Coordinates of C-alpha atoms and ligand atoms in Angstrom, one line a residue:
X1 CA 30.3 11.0 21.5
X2 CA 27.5 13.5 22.3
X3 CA 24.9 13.2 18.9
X4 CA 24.0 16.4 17.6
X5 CA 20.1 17.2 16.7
X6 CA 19.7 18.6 12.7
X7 CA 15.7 19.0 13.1
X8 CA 13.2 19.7 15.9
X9 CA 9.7 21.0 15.6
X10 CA 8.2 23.0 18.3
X11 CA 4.5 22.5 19.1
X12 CA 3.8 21.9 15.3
X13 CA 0.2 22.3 14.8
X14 CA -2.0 21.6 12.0
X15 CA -6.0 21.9 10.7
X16 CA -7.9 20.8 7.7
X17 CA -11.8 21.4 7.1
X18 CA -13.2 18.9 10.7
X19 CA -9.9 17.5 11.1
X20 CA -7.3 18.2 13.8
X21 CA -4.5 16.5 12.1
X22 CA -1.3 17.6 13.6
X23 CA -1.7 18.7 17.6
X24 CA 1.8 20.2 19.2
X25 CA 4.2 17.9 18.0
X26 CA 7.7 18.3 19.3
X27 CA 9.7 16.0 17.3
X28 CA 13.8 15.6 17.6
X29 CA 16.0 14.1 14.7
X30 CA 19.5 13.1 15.7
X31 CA 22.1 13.4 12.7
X32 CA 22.6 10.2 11.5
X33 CA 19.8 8.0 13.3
X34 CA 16.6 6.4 11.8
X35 CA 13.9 8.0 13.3
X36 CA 11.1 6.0 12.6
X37 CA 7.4 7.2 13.0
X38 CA 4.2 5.1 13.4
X39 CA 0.7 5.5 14.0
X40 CA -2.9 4.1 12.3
X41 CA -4.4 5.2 9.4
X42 CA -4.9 9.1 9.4
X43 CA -2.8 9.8 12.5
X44 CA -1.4 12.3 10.9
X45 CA 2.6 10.6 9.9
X46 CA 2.2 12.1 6.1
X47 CA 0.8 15.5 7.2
X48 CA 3.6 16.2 9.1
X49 CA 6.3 14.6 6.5
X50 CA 4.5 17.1 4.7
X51 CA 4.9 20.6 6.6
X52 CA 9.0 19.3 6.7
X53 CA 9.0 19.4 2.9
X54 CA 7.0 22.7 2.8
X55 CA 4.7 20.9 0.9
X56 CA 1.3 22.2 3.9
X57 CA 2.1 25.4 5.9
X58 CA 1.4 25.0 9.7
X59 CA -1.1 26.7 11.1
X60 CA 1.3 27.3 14.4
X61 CA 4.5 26.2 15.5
X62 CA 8.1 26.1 14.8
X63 CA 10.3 23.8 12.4
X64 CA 14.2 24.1 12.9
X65 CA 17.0 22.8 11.1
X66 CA 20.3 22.8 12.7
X67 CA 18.6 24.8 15.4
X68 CA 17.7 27.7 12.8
X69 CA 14.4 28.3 12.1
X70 CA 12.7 27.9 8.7
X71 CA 10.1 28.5 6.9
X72 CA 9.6 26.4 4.1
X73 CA 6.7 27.6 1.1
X74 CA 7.7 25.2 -1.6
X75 CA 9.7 21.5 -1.5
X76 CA 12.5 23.2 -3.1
X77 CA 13.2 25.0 0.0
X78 CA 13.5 22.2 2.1
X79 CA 15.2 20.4 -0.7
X80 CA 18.1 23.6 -0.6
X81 CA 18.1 22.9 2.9
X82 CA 19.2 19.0 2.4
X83 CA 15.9 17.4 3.3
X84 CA 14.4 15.0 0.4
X85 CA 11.2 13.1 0.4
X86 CA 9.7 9.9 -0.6
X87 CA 6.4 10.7 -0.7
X88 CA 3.6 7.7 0.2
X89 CA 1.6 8.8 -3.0
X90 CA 4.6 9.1 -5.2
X91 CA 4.9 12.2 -7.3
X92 CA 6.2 10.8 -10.1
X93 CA 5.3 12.1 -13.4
X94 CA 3.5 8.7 -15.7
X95 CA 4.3 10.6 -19.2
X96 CA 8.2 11.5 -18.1
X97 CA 10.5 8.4 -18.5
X98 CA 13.1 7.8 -15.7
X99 CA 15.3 9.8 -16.4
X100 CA 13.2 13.2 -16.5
X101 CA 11.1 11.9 -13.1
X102 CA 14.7 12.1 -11.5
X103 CA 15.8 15.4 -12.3
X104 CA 12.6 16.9 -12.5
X105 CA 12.9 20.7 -11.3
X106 CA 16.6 20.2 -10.6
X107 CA 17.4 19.0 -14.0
X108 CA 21.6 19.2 -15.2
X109 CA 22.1 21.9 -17.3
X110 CA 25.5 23.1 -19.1
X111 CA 26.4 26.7 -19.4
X112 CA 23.4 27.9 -17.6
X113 CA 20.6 26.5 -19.9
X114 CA 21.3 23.9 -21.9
X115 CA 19.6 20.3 -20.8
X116 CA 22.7 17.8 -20.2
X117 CA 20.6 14.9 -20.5
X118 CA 23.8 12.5 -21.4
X119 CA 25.0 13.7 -17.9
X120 CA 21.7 13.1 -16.7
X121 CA 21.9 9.6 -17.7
X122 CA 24.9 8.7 -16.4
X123 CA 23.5 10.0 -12.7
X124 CA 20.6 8.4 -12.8
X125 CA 22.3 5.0 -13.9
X126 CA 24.8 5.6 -11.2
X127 CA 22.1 6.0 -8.6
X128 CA 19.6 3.6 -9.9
X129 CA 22.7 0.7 -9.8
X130 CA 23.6 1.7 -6.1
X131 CA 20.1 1.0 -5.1
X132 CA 20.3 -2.3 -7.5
X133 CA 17.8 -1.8 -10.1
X134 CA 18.1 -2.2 -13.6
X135 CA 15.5 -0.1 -15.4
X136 CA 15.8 1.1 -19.1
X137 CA 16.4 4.9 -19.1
X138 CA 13.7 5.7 -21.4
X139 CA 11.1 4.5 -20.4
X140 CA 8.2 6.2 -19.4
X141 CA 7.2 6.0 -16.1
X142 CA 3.5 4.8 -16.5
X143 CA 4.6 1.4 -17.9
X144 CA 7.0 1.0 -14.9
X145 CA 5.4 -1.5 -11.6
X146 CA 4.2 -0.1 -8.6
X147 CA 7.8 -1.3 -6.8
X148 CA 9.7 0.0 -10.4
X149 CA 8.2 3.8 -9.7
X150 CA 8.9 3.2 -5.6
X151 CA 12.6 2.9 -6.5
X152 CA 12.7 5.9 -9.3
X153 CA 10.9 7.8 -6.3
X154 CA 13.9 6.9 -4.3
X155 CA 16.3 7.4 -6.7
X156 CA 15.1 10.7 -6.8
X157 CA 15.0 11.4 -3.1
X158 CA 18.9 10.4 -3.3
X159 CA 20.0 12.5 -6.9
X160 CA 19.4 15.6 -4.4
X161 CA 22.4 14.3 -1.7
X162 CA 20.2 15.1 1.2
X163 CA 21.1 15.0 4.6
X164 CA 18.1 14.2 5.9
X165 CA 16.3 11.7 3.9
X166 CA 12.3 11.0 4.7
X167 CA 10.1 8.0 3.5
X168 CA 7.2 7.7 4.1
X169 CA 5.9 3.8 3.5
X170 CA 8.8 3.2 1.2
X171 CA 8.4 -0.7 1.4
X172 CA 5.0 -1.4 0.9
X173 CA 5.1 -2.9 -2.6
X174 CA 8.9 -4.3 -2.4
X175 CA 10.2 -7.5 -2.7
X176 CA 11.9 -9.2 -0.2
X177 CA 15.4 -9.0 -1.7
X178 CA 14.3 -4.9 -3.3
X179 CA 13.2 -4.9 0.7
X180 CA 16.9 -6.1 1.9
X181 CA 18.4 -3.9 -0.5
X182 CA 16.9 -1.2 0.7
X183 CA 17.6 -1.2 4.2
X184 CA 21.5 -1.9 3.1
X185 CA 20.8 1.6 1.8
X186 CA 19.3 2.7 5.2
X187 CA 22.4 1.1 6.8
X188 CA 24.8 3.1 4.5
X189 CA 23.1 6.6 4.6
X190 CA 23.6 6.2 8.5
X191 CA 27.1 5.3 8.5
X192 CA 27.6 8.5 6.3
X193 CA 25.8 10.8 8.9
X194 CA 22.7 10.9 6.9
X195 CA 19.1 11.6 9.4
X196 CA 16.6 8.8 8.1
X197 CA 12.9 9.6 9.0
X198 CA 11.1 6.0 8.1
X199 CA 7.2 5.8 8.1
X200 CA 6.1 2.0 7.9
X201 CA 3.1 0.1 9.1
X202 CA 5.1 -2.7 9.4
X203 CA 6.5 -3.2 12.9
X204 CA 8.8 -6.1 12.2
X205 CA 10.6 -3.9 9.8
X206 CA 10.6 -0.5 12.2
X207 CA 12.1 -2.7 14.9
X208 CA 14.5 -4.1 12.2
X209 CA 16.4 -0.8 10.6
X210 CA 15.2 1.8 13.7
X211 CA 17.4 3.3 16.2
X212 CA 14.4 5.2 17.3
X213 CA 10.8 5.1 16.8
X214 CA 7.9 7.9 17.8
X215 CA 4.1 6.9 17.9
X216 CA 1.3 9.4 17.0
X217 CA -2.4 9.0 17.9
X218 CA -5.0 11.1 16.7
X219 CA -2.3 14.0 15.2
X220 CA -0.6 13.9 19.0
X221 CA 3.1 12.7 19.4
X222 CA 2.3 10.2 22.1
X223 CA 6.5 9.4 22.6
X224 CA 9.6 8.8 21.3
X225 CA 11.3 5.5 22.2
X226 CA 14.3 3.7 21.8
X227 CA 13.8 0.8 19.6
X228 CA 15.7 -1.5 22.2
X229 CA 13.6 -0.4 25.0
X230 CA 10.3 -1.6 23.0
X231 CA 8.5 -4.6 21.9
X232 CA 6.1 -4.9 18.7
X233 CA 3.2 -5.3 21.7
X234 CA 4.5 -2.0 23.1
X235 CA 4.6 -0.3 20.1
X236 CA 0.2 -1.3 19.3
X237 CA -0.7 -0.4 22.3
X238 CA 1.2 3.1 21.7
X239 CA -0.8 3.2 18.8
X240 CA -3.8 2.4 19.7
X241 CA -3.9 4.0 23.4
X242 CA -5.2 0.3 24.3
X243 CA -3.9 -3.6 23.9
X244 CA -4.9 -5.4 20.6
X245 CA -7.1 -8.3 20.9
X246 CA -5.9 -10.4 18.7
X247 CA -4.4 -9.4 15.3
X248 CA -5.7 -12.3 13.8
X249 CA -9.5 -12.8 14.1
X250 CA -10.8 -16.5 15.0
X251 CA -10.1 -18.6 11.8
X252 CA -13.8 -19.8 11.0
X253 CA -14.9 -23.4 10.4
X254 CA -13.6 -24.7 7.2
X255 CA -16.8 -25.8 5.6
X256 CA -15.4 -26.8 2.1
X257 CA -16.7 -30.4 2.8
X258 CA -20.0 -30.1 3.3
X259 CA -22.6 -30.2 0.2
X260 CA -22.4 -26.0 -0.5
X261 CA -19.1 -26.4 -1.6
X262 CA -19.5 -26.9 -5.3
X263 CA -17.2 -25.7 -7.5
X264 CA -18.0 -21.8 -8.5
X265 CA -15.1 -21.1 -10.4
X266 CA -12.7 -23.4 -12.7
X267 CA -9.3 -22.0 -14.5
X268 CA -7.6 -24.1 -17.0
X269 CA -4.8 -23.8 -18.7
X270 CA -4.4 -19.7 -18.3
X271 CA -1.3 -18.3 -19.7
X272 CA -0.4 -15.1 -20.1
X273 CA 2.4 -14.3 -22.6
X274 CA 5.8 -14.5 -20.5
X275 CA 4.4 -14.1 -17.5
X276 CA 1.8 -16.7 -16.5
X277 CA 2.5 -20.3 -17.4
X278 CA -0.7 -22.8 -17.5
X279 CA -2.3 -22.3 -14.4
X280 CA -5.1 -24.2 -13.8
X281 CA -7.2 -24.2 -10.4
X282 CA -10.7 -24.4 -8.7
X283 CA -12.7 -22.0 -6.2
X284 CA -15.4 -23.6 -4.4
X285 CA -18.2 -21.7 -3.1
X286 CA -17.9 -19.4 0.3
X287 CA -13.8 -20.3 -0.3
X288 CA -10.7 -18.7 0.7
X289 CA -8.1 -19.6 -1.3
X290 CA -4.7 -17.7 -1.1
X291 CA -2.6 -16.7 -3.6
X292 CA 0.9 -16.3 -2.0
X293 CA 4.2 -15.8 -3.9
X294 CA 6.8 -12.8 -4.0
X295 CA 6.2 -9.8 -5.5
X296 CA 6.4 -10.0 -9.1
X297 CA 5.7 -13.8 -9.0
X298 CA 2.7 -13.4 -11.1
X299 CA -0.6 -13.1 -8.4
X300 CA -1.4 -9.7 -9.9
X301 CA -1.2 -10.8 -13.4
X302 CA -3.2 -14.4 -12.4
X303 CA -6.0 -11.5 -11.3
X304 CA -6.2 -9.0 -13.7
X305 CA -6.6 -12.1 -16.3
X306 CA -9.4 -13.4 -14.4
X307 CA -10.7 -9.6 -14.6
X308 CA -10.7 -9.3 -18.5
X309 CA -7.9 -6.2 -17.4
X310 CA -5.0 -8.3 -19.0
X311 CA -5.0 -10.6 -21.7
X312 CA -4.7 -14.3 -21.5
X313 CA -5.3 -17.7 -23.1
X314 CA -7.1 -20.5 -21.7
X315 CA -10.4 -21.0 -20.0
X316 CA -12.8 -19.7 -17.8
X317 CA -15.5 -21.6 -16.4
X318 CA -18.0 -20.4 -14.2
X319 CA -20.9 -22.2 -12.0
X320 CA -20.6 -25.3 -15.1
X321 CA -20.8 -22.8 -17.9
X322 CA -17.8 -21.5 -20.0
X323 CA -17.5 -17.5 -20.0
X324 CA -15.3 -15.2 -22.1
X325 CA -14.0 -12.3 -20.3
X326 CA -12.5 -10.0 -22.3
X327 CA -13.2 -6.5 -20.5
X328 CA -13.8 -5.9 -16.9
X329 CA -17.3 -5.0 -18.0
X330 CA -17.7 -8.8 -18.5
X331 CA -16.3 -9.8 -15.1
X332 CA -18.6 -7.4 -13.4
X333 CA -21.6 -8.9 -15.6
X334 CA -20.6 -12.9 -14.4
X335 CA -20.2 -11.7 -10.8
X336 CA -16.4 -11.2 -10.0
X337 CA -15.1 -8.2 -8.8
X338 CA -11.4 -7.1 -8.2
X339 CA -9.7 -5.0 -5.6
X340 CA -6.3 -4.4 -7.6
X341 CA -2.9 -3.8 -6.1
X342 CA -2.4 -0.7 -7.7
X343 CA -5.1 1.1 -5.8
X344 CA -4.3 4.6 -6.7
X345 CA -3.3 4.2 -10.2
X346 CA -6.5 1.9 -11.1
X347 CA -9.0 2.4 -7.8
X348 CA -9.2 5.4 -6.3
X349 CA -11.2 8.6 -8.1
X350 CA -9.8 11.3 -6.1
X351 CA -11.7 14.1 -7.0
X352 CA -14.8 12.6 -6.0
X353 CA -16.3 12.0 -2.6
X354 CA -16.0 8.9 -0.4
X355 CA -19.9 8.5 -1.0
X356 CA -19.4 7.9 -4.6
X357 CA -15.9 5.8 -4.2
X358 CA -17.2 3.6 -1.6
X359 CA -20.7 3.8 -3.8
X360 CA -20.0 3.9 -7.5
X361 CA -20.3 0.3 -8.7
X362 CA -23.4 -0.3 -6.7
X363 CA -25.1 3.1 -8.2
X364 CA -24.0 1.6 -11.5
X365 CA -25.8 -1.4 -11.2
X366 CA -29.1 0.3 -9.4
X367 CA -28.9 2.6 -12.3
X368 CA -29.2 0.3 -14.7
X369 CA -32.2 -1.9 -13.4
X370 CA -33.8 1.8 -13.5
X371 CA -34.3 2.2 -9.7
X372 CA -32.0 4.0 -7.7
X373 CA -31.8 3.5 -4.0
X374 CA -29.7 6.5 -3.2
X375 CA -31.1 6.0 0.2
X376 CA -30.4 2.5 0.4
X377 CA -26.8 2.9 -1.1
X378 CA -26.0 5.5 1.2
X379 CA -27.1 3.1 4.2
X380 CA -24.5 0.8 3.1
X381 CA -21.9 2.5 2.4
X382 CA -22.1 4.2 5.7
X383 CA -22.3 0.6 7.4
X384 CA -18.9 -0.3 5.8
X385 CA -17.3 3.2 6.2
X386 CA -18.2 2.4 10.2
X387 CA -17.1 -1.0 10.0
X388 CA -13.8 -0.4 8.2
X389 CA -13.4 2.7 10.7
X390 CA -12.9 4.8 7.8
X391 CA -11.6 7.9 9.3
X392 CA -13.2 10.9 7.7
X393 CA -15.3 14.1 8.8
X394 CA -17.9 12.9 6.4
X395 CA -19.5 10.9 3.5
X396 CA -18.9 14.4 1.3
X397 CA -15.0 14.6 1.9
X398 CA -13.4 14.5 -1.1
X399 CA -11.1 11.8 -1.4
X400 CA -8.0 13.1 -2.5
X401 CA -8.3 14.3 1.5
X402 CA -8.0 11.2 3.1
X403 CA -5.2 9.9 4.4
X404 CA -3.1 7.0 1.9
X405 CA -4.6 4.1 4.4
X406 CA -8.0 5.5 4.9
X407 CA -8.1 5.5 0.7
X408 CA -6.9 2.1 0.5
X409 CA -9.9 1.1 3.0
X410 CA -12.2 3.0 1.3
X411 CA -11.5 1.0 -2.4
X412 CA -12.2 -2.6 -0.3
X413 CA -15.0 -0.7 1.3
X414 CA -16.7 -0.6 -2.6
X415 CA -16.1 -4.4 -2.7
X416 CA -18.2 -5.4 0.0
X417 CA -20.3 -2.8 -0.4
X418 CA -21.3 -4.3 -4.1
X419 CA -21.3 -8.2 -3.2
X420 CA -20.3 -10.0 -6.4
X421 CA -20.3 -13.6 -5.9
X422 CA -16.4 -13.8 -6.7
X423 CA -13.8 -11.2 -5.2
X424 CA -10.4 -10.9 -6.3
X425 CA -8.1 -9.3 -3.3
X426 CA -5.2 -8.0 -4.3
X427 CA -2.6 -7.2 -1.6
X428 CA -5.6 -6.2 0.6
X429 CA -4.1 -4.7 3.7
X430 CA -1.4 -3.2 2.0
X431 CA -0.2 0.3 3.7
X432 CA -3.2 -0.5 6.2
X433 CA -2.7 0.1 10.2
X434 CA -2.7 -3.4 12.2
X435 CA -6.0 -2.3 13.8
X436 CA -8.0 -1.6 10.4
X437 CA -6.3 -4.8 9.3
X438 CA -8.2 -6.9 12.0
X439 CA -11.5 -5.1 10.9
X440 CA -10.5 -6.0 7.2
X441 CA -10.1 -10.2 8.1
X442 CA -13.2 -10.4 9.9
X443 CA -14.7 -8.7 6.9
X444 CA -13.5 -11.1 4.4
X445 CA -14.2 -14.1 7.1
X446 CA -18.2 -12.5 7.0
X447 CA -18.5 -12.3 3.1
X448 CA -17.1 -16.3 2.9
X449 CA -19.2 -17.3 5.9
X450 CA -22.4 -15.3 3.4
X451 CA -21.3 -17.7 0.7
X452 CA -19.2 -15.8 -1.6
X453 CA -15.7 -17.1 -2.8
X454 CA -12.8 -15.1 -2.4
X455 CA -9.3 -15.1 -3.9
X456 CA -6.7 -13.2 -1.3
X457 CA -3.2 -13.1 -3.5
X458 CA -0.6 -11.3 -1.1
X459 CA 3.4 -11.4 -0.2
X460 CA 2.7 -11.6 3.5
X461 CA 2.9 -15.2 4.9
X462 CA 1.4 -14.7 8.2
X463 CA -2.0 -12.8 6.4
X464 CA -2.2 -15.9 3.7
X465 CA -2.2 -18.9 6.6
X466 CA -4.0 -17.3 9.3
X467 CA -6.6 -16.0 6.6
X468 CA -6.5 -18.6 3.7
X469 CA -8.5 -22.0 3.8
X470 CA -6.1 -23.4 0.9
X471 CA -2.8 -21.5 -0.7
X472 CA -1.3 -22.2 -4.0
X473 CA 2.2 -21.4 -4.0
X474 CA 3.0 -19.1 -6.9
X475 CA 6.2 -18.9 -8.5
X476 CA 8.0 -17.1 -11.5
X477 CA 4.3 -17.2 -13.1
X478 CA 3.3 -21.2 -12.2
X479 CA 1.6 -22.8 -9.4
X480 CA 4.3 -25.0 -7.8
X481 CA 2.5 -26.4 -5.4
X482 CA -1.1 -26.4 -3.4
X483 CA -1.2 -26.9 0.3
X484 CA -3.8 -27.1 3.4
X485 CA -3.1 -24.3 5.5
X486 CA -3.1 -26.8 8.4
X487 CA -0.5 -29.1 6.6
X488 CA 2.5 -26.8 5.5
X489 CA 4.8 -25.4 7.8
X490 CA 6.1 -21.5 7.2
X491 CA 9.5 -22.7 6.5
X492 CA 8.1 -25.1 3.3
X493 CA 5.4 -22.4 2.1
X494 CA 8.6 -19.7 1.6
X495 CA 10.8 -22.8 0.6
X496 CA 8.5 -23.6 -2.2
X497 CA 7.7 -19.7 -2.8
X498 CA 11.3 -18.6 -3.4
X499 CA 11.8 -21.4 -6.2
X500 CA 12.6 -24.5 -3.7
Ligands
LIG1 N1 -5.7 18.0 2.3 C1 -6.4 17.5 3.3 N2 -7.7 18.0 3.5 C2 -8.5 17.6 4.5 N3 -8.1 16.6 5.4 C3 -6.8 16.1 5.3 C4 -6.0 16.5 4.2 N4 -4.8 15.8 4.3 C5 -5.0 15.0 5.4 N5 -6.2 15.2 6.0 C6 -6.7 14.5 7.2 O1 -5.7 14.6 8.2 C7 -5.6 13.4 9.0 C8 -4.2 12.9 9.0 O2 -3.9 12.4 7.7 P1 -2.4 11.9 7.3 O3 -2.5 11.7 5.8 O4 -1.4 12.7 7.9 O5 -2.5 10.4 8.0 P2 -1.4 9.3 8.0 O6 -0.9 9.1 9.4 O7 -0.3 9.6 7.0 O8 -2.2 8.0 7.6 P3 -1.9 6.7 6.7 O9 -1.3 5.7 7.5 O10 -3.3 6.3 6.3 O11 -1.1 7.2 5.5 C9 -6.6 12.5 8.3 O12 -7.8 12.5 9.1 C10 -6.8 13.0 7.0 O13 -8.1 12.7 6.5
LIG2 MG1 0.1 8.6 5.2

């Protein structure tokens, strides 16, 4: 059966301000294949989902659908022409409840202007059950989780029937089962001809669902493969234009015996209404303990509690005396910081530069003791933005500019830049390329190794052993069990983290 190709790009070339982002890219998508694409932080994946969607104009080259050219201005023209988007920084409306974020701009209307919002309903339950989520209608969007608004997103991207559906980093804050469900999607849109363009910086998952996969490096399409002619290995050193050393940095010495390791931080009995059920733990000084459970087990709730961002009963102890947290102005003031989950919605402050994100909390705080070191702070947060391999043109660049992973390093970036004595990582390599990942572990084995205690709560197995000294299972809002890393097999951590 000879395939037939519904969109090619010819020598696609784009420019920002000090940024080649998009060189020449000649890109092929067959009808009904998953075409994934890959690349590190800022290769420029979402810049060119972007000129697809008419969301950027290029600055040269050619996009053509069914091998007619086009020349898309606005989304909606790409949206006429059957292509639909999930975007990586979701455009979802917070104030517009579900069912307005789904027809938004292509709402239902009867005799040529009257909202049909009962038929509108009825679609978007029809298309929120396919994908198997049960959301209330109403609700606004803003109260919804970060894996909630993914899955309106997508339900979005399917209410316009496209023919060639694009996602870019559509499982980063699923489940495992929302995760399953969602390539049975994947599977189906395939079987019904439907082109799948897939962006993920998880290569498990690419190797999983792809039929093809194409790697870009520095805004150039370095090759499109078959995914049964490549390995993960293959696919890195694609990426990277070199072989990765090891993913997984050296674990360091666990030192938790010797005399340092008192007891900095004590939790008893913390319960948060519904949610969190009487936890009660220890972190020792210069600690890694690991918080791992599914998403929506709890970890982000255990967090934000510990934060003064969520309320909770129980106690609090910290270095033998008893604190009350109530606001994250107190949790700042006994030394604990928090990298959240939600790094857009509650980190990042887009419209300022990456000077003033990476540097904002430690300005505060210089600020307040009435000296500032803009010098000094600058220094540092240039150390980290090397360190991290932020990629940006400068310390000025507005934020909003960088790409979704180079954000996401920026916010931990702030966290080691302002060394609290306790830090709170919440999914921290979510979204992040496997390189900057590496970078991000030996980080976090420096700041233990300096003495300061970390929590790490993530979903991903693999990160909590190879990074954690100890892991408390988490599961439907209780700790169900605590193991040594060096103890617990894989098979019993998920056992025990899926509800045994
Ligand atoms: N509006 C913009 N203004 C200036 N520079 C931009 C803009 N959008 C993107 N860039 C730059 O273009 C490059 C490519 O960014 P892009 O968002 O396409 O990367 P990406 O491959 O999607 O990365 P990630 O994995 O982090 O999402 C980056 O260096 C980014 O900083
Ligand atoms: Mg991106």
């Amino acid at each position: 059966m000879k395939k037939t190709v519904i969109l090619e790009t010819k020598e696609l070339t784009k420019s920002f301000p000090g940024v080649r982002a998009l060189k020449a890219v000649n890109l092929v998508i067959m009808e009904g294949e998953v075409h994934c694409i890959v690349g590190m932080n800022g290769a420029g994946k979402s810049t060119l989902i972007k000129l697809l969607m008419g969301a950027l104009m290029p600055d040269s080259g050619e996009i053509l659908v069914e091998g007619e050219s086009v020349h898309f201005s606005t989304p909606a023209q790409a949206q006429a022409k059957g292509i639909a988007c999930v975007y990586q920084e979701l455009d979802l409306i917070p104030d517009l409840d579900v069912v307005e974020n789904v027809f938004l701009n292509h709402e239902k209307v009867d005799k040529g202007f009257l909202l049909n919002r009962r038929a509108m309903e009825q679609a978007t339950l029809s298309l929120l059950s396919s994908i198997g989520v049960s959301i209330p209608l109403n609700i606004q969007v803003r109260h919804l989780t970060v894996s909630e608004r993914q899955l309106v997103a997508l339900a979005r991207a399917l209410s316009f029937k496209p023919r060639i559906l694009i996602m870019d980093e559509p499982t980063s804050a699923l489940s495992r089962i929302e995760q399953e469900r969602l390539f049975n999607i994947v599977r189906q849109l395939r079987n019904d001809k439907i082109s799948v363009i897939y962006i993920s910086h998880r290569l498990e998952e690419i190797l999983d669902i792809g039929d093809r996969v194409t790697v870009l490096r520095d805004g150039q399409l370095v090759g499109t493969k078959d995914v049964n002619d490549v390995t993960k290995e293959h696919i890195i050193e694609m990426m990277l234009g070199r072989k990765l050393e090891n993913e997984f940095p050296e674990r360091r010495e666990v030192v938790l015996s010797n005399i340092n390791a008192e007891t900095v931080l004590s939790v008893r009995h913390l319960s948060i209404a519904k949610k969190v059920h009487d936890i009660s733990f220890d972190l020792k000084h210069g600690e890694i303990l690991g918080f791992f459970g599914m998403v929506g087990a709890g970890k982000t709730e255990i967090l934000k509690a510990l934060v003064g961002a969520i309320q909770s009963k129980g106690q609090i102890v910290i270095e033998g005396k008893k604190v009350q947290i109530k606001s994250p102005i107190d949790a700042l003031r006994h030394g604990i910081g928090l990298i959240p989950e939600d790094r857009k919605g509650e980190g990042i402050l887009s419209e300022l530069s990456v000077m003033e994100n990476v540097g904002i909390v430690a300005y505060h705080r210089a600020r307040r003791m009435f000296l500032i070191h803009f010098q000094y702070v600058e220094k540092l947060v240039q150390k980290y933005v090397s360190s991290l391999d932020i990629k940006t043109p400068s310390l000025r660049q507005l934020m909003r500019n960088l790409s979704g992973g180079n954000q996401q390093k920026a916010i931990v970036a702030r966290w080691l830049v302002e060394r609290k004595h306790i830090l709170l990582l919440d999914e921290p390599t979510r979204g992040i390329d496997v390189n900057s990942k590496t970078d991000i572990y030996r980080l976090i084995f420096q700041l233990a190794a300096e003495g300061i205690s970390i929590i790490v709560a993530s979903s991903e197995l693999e990160e909590i052993t190879r990074i954690c000294d100890r892991i408390l299972i988490i599961y439907d809002g209780h700790i169900v069990k605590e193991v040594n890393v060096d103890e617990a097999s894989d098979a019993e951590i998920l056992f025990e983290a899926t509800g045994g």
